[in-house]
Coordinates of C-alpha atoms in Angstrom, one line a residue:
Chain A
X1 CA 0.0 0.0 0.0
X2 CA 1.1 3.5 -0.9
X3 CA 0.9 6.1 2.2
X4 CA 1.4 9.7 1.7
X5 CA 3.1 11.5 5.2
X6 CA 3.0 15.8 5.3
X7 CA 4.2 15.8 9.0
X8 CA 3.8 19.9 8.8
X9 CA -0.1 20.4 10.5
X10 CA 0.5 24.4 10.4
X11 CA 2.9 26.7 9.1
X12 CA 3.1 30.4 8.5
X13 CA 5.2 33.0 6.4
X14 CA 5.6 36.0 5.8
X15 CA 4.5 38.0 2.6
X16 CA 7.2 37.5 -0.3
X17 CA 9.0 35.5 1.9
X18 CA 10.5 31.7 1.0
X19 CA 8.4 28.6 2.2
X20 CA 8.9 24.3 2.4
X21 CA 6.5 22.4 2.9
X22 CA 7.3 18.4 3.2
X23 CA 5.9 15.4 2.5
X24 CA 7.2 11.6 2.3
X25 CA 5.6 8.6 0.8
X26 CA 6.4 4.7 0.9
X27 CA 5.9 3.0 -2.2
X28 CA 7.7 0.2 -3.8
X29 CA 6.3 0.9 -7.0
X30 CA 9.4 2.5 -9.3
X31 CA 6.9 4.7 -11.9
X32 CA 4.7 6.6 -10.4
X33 CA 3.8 10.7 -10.3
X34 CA 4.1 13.5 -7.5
X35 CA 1.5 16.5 -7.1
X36 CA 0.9 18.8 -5.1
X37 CA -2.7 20.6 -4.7
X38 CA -3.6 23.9 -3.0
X39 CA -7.2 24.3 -1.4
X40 CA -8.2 27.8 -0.5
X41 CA -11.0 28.7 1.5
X42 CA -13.2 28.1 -1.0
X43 CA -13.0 24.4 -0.9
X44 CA -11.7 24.1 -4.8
X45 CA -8.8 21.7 -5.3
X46 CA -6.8 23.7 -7.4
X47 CA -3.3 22.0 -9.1
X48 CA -0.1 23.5 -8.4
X49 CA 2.7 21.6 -10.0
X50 CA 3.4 17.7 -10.6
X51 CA 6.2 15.4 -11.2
X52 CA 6.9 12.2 -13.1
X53 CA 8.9 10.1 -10.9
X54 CA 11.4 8.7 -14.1
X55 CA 12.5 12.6 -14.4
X56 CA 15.4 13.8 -11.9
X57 CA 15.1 17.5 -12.9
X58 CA 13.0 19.0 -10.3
X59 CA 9.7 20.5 -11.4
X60 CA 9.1 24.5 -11.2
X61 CA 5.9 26.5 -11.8
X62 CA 6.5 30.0 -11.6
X63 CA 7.1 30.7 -7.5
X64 CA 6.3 27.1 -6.7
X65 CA 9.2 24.5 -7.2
X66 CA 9.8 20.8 -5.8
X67 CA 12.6 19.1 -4.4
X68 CA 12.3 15.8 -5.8
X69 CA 14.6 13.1 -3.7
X70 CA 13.1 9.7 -5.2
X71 CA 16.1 7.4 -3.1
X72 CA 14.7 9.5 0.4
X73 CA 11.5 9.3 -0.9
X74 CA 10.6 12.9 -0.5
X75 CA 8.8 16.0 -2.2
X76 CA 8.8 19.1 -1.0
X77 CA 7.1 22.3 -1.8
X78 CA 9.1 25.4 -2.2
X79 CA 7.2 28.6 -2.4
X80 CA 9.0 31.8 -3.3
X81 CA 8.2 35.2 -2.6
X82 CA 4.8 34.4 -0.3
X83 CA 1.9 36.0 -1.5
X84 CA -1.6 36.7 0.7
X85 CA -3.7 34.3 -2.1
X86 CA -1.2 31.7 -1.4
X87 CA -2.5 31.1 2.0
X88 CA -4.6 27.3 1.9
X89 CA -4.5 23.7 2.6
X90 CA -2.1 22.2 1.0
X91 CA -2.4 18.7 -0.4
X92 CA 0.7 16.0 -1.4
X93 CA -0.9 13.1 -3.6
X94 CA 1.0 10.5 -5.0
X95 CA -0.2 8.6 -8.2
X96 CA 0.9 5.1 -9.7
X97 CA 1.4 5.2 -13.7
X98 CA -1.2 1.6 -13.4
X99 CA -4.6 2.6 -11.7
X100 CA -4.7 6.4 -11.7
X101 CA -6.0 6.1 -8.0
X102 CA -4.3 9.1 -6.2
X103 CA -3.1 8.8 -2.5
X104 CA -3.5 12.2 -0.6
X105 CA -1.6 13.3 2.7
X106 CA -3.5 14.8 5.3
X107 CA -2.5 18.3 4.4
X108 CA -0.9 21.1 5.4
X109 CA -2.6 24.7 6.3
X110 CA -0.2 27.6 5.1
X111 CA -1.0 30.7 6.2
X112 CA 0.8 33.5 5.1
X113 CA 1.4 36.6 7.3
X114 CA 0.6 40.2 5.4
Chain B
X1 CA -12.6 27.6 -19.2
X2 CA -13.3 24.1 -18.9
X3 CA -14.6 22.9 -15.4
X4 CA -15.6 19.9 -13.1
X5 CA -19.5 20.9 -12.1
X6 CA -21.3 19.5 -9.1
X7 CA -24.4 19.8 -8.1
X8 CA -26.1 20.5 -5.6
X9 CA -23.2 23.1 -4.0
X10 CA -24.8 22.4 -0.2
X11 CA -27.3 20.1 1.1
X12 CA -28.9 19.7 4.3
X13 CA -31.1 16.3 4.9
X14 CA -32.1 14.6 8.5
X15 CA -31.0 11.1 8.6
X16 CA -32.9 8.3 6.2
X17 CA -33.4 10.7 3.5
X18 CA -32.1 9.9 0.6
X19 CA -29.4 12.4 -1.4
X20 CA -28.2 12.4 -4.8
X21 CA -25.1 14.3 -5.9
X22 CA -24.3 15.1 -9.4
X23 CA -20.7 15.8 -11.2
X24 CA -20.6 16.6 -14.8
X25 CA -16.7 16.0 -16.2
X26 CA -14.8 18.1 -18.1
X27 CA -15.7 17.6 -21.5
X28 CA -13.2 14.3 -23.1
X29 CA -12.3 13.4 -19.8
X30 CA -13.0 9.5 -19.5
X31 CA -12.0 8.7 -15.9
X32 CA -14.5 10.0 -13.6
X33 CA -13.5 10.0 -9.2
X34 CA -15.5 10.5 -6.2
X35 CA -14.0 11.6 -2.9
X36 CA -14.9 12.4 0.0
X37 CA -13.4 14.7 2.7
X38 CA -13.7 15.2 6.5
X39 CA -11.6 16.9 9.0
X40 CA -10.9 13.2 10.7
X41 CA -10.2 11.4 7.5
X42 CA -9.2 13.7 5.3
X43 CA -9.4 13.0 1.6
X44 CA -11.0 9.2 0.9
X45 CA -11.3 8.0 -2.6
X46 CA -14.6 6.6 -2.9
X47 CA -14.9 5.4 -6.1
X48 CA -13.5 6.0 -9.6
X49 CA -15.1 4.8 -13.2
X50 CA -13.4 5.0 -16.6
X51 CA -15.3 5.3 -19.6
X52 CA -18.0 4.5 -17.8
X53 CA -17.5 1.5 -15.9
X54 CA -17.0 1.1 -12.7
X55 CA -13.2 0.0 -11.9
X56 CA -12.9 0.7 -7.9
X57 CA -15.2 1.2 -5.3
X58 CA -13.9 -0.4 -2.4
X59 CA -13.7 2.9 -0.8
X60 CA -17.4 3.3 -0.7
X61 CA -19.8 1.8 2.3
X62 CA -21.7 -1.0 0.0
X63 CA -25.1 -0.9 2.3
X64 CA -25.9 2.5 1.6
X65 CA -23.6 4.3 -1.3
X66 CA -23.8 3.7 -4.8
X67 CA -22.6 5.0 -7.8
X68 CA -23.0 5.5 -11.7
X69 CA -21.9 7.1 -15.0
X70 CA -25.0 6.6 -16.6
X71 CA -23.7 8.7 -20.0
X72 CA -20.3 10.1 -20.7
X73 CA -21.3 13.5 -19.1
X74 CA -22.8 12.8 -16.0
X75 CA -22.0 10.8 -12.8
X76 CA -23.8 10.7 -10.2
X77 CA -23.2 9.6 -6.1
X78 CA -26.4 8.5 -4.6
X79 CA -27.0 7.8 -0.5
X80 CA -29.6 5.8 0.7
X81 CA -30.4 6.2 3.6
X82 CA -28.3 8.7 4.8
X83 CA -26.9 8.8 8.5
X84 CA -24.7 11.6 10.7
X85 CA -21.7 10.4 9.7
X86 CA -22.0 11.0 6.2
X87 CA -22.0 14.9 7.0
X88 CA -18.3 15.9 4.9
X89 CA -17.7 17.3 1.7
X90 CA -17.7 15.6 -1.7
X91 CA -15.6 15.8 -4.8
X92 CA -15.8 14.9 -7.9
X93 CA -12.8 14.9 -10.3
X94 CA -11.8 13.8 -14.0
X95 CA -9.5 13.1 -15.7
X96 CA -7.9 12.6 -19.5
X97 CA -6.9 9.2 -21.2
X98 CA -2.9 9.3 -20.8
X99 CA -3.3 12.4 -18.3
X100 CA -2.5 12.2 -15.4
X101 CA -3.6 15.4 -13.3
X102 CA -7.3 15.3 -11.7
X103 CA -9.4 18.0 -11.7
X104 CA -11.5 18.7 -9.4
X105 CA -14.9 19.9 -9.1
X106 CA -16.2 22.6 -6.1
X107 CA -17.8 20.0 -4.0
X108 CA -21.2 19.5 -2.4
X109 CA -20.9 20.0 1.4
X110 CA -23.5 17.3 2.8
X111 CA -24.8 18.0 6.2
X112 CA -27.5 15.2 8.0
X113 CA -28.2 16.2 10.4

């Protein structure tokens, strides 16, 4: 079984500063994909970057990059230069390429500091 | 802008009513999920169908959940009867063939109370 772990409940920042969030999973699976998912207070899941597990450059979007160690078994969320709409939930979910079933860690709430 | 619709956005029942919720998938999406979240659980998969049929729903409570994709633009999470514990919100998401990113709908927030 796959298990997703953000160990962060809470953390706070402030504006257009730098943020990590963690997350670990367990898997012995060898191709599978990262993502990470924001929910605001609105509820909506909204995407914020993914990575393909074969691929050893780490993923950016914008202000939001990973840290992809696939060895440690890690994936962390950078965010850079904090902005007040980045404050959420923030999900880790981890995918395999056979099933499309995602596995979601219990989240972290990011609240960023004006 | 292509989006993941639910319906209804909220519903309130008292227990042994049944509810319905309804998810219409982005248009081409073939791989429909239901999940469910609550603040002791988190996010739960209930239930996922491609192209229609159902492929997992070992997530779901047998007794009183089911689920169906009767056409290619609708799917639909029914309750019967529903109890307390089902109060959380649901979300629908879908997918593309060879894609692998979900999107997500807005969610119904269920409340029986």
């Amino acid at each position: 079984a796959q298990t997703v772990t953000q160990s962060q409940p809470e953390m706070s920042v402030q504006e257009a500063e730098t943020v990590t969030l963690s997350c670990t999973y367990d898997t012995s699976e060898n191709n599978y994909y990262l993502f990470w998912y924001k929910q605001p207070p609105s509820r909506q899941m909204i995407l914020v970057i993914r990575q393909e597990a074969y691929k050893q450059q780490n993923a950016t979007e914008n202000r939001f990059s990973v840290n992809f160690q696939k060895a440690a078994k890690s994936f962390s969320l950078k965010i850079s230069d904090s902005q007040l709409g980045d404050t959420a939930m923030y999900f880790c979910a981890f995918m395999r390429v056979t099933g499309n079933q995602f596995y979601f860690g219990t989240g972290t709430s990011l609240t960023v500091i004006p | 802008d292509a989006r993941v619709t639910q319906t209804p956005r909220h519903k309130v029942t008292e227990m042994g009513q049944e509810v319905t919720m309804r998810c219409q998938p982005i248009l081409g999406h073939n791989t429909v999920f239901w999940y469910r979240q609550t603040m002791m659980q988190g996010l739960e998969l209930l239930a996922y169908f491609r192209n229609r049929a159902p492929l997992d729903d070992s997530g779901m409570p047998k007794d009183r959940f089911s689920a169906e994709m009767p056409d290619a633009t609708l799917a639909t999470l029914k309750i019967q009867p529903s109890e307390p514990r089902d109060s959380a919100v649901y979300f629908c998401a879908s997918a593309q063939a060879g894609v692998y990113e979900q999107y997500f709908g807005p969610g119904t927030r269920l409340t029986v109370t």
